Coordinates of C-alpha atoms and ligand atoms in Angstrom, one line a residue:
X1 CA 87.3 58.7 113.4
X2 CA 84.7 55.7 113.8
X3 CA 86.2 52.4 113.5
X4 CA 84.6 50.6 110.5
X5 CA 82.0 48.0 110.8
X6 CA 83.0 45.4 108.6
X7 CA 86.2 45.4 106.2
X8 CA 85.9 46.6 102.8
X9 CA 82.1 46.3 102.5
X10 CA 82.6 48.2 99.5
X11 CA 84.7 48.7 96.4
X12 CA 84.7 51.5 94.4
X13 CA 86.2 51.8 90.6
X14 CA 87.0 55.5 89.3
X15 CA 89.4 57.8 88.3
X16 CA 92.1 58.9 90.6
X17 CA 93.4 62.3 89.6
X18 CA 95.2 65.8 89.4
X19 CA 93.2 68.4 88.6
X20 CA 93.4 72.0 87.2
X21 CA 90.6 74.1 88.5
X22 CA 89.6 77.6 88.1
X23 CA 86.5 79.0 90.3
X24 CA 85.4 82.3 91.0
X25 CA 87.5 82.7 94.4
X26 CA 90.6 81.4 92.9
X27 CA 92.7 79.0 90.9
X28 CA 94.4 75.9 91.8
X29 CA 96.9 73.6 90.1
X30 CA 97.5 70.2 90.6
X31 CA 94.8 69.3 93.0
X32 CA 94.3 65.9 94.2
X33 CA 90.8 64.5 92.2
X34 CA 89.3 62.0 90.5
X35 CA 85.7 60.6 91.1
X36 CA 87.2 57.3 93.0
X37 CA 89.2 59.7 95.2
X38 CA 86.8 62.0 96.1
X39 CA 84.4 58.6 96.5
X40 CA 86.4 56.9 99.0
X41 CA 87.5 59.7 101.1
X42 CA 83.9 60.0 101.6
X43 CA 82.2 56.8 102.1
X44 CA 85.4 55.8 104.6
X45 CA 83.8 58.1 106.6
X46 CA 81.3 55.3 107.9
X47 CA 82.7 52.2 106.5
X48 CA 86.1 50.8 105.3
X49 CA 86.3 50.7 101.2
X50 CA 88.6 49.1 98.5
X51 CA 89.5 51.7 95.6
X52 CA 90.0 50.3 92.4
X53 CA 92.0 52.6 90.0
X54 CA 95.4 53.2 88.0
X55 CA 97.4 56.0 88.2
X56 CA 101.0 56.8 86.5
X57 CA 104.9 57.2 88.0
X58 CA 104.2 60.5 88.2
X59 CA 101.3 60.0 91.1
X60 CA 102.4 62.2 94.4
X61 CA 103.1 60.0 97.6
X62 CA 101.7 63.3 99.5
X63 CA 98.2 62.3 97.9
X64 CA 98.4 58.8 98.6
X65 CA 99.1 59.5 102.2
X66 CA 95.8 61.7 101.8
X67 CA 93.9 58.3 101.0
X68 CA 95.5 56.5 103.7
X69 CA 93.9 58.9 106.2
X70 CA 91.0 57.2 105.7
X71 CA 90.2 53.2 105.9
X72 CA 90.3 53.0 102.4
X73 CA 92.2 50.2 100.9
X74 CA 94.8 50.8 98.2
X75 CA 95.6 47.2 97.1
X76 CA 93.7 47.6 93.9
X77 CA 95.3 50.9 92.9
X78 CA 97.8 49.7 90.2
X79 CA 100.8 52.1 89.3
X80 CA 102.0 51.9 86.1
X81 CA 104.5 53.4 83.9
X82 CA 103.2 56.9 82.4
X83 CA 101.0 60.6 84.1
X84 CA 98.5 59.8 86.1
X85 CA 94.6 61.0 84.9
X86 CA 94.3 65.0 84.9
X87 CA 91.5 67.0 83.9
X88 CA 91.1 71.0 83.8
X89 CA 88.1 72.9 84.6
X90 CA 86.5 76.0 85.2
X91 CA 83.4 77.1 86.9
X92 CA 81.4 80.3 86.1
X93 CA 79.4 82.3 88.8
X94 CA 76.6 79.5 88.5
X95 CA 78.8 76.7 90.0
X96 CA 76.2 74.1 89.4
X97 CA 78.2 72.6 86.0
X98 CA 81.8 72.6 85.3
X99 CA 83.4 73.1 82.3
X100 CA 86.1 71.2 80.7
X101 CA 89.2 72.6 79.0
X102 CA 91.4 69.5 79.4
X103 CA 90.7 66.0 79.4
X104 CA 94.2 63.3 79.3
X105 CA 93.3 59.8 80.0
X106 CA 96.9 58.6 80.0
X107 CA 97.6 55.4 82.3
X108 CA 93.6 55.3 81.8
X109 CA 94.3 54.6 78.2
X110 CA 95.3 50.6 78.9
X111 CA 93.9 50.1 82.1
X112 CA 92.9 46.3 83.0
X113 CA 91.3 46.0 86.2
X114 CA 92.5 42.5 87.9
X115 CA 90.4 42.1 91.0
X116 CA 92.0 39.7 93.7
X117 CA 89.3 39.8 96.5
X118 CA 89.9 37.6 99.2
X119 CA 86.3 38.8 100.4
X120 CA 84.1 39.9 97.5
X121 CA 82.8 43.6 99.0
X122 CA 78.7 42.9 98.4
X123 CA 78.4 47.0 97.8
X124 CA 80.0 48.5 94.2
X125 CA 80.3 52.0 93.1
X126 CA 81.1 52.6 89.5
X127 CA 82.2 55.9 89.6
X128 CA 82.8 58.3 86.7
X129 CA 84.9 56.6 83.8
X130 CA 85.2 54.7 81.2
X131 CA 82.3 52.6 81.0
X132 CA 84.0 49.6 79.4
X133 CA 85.9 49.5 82.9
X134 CA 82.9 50.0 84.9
X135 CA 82.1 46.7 82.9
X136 CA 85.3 45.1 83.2
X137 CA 84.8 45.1 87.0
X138 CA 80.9 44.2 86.9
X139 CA 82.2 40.9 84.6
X140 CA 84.5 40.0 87.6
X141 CA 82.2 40.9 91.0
X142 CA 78.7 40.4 90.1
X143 CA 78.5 36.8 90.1
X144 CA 77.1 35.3 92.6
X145 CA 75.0 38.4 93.0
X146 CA 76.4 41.5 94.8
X147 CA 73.8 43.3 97.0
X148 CA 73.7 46.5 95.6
X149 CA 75.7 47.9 92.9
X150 CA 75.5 52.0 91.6
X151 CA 77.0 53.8 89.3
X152 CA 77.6 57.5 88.0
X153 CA 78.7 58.7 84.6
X154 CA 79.4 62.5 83.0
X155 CA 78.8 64.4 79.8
X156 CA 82.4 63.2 78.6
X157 CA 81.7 59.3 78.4
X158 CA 77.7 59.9 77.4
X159 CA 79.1 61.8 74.1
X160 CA 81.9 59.3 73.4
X161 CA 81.0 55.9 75.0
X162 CA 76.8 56.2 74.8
X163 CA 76.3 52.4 73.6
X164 CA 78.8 50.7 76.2
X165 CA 77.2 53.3 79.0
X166 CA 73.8 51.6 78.1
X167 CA 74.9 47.8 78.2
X168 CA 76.2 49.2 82.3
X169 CA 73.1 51.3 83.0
X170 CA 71.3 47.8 82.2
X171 CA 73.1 45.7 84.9
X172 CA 73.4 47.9 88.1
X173 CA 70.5 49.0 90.7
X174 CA 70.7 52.8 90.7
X175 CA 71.6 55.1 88.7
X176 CA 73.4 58.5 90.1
X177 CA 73.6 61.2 87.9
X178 CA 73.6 65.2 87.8
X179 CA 70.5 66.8 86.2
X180 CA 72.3 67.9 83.1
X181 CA 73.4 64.8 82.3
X182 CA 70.0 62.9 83.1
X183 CA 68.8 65.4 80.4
X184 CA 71.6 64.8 78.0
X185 CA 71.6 60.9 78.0
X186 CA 67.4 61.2 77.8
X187 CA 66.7 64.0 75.8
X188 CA 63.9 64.7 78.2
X189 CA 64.0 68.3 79.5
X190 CA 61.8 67.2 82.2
X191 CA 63.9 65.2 85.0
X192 CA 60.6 62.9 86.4
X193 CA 60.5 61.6 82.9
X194 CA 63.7 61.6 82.7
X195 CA 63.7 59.4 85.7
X196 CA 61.5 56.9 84.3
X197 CA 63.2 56.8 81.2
X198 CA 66.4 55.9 82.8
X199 CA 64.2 52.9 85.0
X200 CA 63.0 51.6 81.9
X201 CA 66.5 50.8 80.9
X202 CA 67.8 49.1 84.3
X203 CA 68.4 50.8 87.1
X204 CA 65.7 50.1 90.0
X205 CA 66.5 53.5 91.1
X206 CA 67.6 56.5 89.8
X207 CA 69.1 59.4 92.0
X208 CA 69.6 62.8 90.3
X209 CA 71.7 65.5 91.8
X210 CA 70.9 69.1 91.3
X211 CA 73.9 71.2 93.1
X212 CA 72.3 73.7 95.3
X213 CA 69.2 72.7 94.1
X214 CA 69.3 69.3 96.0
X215 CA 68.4 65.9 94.7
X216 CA 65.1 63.6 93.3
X217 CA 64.9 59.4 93.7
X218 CA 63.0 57.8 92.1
X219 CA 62.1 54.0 92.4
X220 CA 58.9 51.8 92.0
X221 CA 56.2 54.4 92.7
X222 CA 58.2 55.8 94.8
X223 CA 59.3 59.2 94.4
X224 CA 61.7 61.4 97.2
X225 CA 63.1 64.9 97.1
X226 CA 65.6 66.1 99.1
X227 CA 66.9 69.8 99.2
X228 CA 70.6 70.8 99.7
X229 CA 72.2 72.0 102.7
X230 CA 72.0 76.0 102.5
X231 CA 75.7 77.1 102.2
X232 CA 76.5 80.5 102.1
X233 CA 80.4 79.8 101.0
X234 CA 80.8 77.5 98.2
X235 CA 84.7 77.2 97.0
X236 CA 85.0 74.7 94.7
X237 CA 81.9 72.4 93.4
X238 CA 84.5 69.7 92.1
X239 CA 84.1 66.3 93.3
X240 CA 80.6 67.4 95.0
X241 CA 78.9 64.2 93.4
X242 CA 81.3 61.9 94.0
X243 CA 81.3 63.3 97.6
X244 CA 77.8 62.5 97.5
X245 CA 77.6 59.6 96.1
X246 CA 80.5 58.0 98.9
X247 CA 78.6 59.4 101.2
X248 CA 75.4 57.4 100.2
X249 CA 77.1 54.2 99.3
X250 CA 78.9 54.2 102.5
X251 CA 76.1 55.1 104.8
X252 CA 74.1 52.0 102.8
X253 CA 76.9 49.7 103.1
X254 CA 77.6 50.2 106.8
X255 CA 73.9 49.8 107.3
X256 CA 74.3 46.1 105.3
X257 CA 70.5 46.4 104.0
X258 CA 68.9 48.1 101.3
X259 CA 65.6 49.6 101.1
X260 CA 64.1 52.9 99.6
X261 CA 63.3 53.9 103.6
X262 CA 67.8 53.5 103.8
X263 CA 68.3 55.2 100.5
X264 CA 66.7 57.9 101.9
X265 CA 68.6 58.2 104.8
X266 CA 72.1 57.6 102.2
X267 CA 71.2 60.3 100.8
X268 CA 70.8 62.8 103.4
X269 CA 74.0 61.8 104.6
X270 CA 75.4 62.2 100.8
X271 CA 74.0 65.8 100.9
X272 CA 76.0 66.4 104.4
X273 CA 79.4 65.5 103.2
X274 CA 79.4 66.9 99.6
X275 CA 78.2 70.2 100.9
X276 CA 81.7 70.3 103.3
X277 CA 83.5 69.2 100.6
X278 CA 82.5 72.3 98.8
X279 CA 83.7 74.8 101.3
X280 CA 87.2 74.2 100.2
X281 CA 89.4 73.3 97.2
X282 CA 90.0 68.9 96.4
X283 CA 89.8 67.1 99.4
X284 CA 90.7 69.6 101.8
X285 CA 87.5 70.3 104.1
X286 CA 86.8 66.8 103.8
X287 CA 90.7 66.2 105.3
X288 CA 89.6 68.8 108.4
X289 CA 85.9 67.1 109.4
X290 CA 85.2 64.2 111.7
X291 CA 82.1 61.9 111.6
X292 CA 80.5 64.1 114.4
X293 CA 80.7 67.2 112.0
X294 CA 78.6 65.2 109.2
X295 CA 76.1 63.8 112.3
X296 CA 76.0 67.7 113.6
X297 CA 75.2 68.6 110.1
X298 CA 72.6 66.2 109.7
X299 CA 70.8 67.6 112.4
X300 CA 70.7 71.2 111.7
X301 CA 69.5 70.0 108.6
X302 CA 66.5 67.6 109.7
X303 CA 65.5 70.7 111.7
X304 CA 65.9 73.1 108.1
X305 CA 63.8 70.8 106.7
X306 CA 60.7 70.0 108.7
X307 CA 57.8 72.0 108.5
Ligands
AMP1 P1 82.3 65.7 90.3 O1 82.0 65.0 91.6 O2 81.3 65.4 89.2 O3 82.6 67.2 90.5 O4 83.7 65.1 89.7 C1 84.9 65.7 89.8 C2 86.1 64.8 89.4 O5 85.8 64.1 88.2 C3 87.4 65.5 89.2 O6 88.2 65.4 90.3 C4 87.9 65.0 87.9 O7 89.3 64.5 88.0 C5 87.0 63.8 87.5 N1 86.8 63.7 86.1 C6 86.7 64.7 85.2 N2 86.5 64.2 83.9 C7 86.4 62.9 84.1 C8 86.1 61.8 83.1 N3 85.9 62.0 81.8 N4 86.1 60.6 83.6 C9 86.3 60.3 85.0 N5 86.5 61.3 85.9 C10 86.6 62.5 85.4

């Protein structure tokens, strides 16, 4: 693969897991997840990115030699004593939402992010978790000012940790989030107002993902929609939006500017990598592509797309 621009223009802070997941072409146990996992592996595809996470005794050294595929560096991912993060899940025949069966926080549960950067990475992605640690590592990076920072959130932390999600939303520039949950943390049915209603509370822009359906942004009067890749095989929809998201933040931070024109772009090249990492179960498609796949991608899709 490329060799990255610049080292670890970006940092990430997420959950680094094992998963349980049940689709309609099959079921897997312990799967190698987590929204900072599924993050990095995707962003390191164009630039080099610090992971910022915890995991317990129990973490596999097969799946950390998965991350170390990948310029991504581990010297924020603490282990401590206790199981790692795990989550269960099933899909249904409409794989656009998961459903959770299991949620165990453990080594999550007592997390204190300590951040020793010799070089402070000017892009941030706040991944899916807790939002008091999304905040814990704001406190420590954003001063002096960060270029751009985004973040992403689920159903899980909007029911239990709404108030502390709101105090985040109100220091980072975009928001990324799937449709469902734009409506949930809203209560707008409608995902334009949605959009604005998420603006007025911080976020510059606000990026929702709609699975198959593709993705809106929205900034200041400015408004972009972007459909999905058409795939006739998808496996396993988990870790599609973190797979996005890397994919975006990555692109962004190689590119060292930010704009709507380049969050455009981000985004396209979001769309390309989750919709490989559907075609197979965890990480695994994403393990088996190089750079020139997602560029290839991109422009069958350009040509999809133009009318
Ligand atoms: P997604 O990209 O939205 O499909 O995210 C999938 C990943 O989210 C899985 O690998 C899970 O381990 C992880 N996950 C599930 N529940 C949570 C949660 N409450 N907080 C953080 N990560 C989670």
């Amino acid at each position: 693969m490329k060799t990255p621009r610049s080292p670890n223009s970006l940092a990430v802070i997420g959950t680094v897991a094992i998963d349980n997941i049940k689709t309609p072409f099959g079921v897997r146990e312990k799967v190698f997840g987590g929204s900072a996992a599924y993050f990095s592996y995707a962003a390191s595809f164009f630039t080099s990115v610090a992971l910022v996470g915890v995991v317990g005794k129990d973490f596999p050294d097969e799946y950390r030699a998965v991350l170390k595929e990948h310029p991504i560096d581990l010297s924020h991912l603490q282990v401590v004593e206790g199981k790692t993060f795990s989550w269960k899940g099933f899909y249904e025949h409409d794989m656009n939402s998961a459903k959770t069966l299991e949620t165990h926080l453990n080594v999550l549960t007592g997390f204190d992010p300590v951040l020793k950067f010799e070089n402070k990475p000017p892009f941030i992605f706040l991944a899916n978790i807790d939002p008091h640690l999304q905040a814990k590592v704001l406190d420590q990076l954003e001063k002096p000012r960060l270029k751009f920072v985004a973040m992403d959130t689920m159903n899980y932390w909007i029911d239990s940790q709404r108030d502390a999600l709101l105090k985040v939303m109100a220091r980072v520039d975009a928001m990324v989030l799937n449709d469902g949950e734009a409506r949930q943390l809203t209560g707008e049915a409608n995902l334009i107002k949605a959009a604005r209603k998420i603006r007025e509370w911080g976020p510059q822009y606000v990026i929702i993902k709609k699975g198959e359906h593709g993705v809106l942004i929205l900034g200041d009067n400015l408004f972009f929609a972007l459909p999905a890749y058409p795939l006739d095989g998808v496996f396993d929809p988990t870790g599609a939006g973190d797979s996005f998201a890397g994919g975006l933040m990555g692109y962004l931070a190689s590119q060292g500017e930010v704009s709507f024109e380049a969050i455009k772009k981000a985004a396209a090249y979001g769309s390309m990598v989750a919709s490989f990492a559907v075609e197979d179960f965890g990480l695994e498609k994403l393990r088996r592509i190089k750079r020139s796949d997602i560029e290839e991608r991109l422009d069958l899709f350009r040509k999809l797309s133009v009318f």
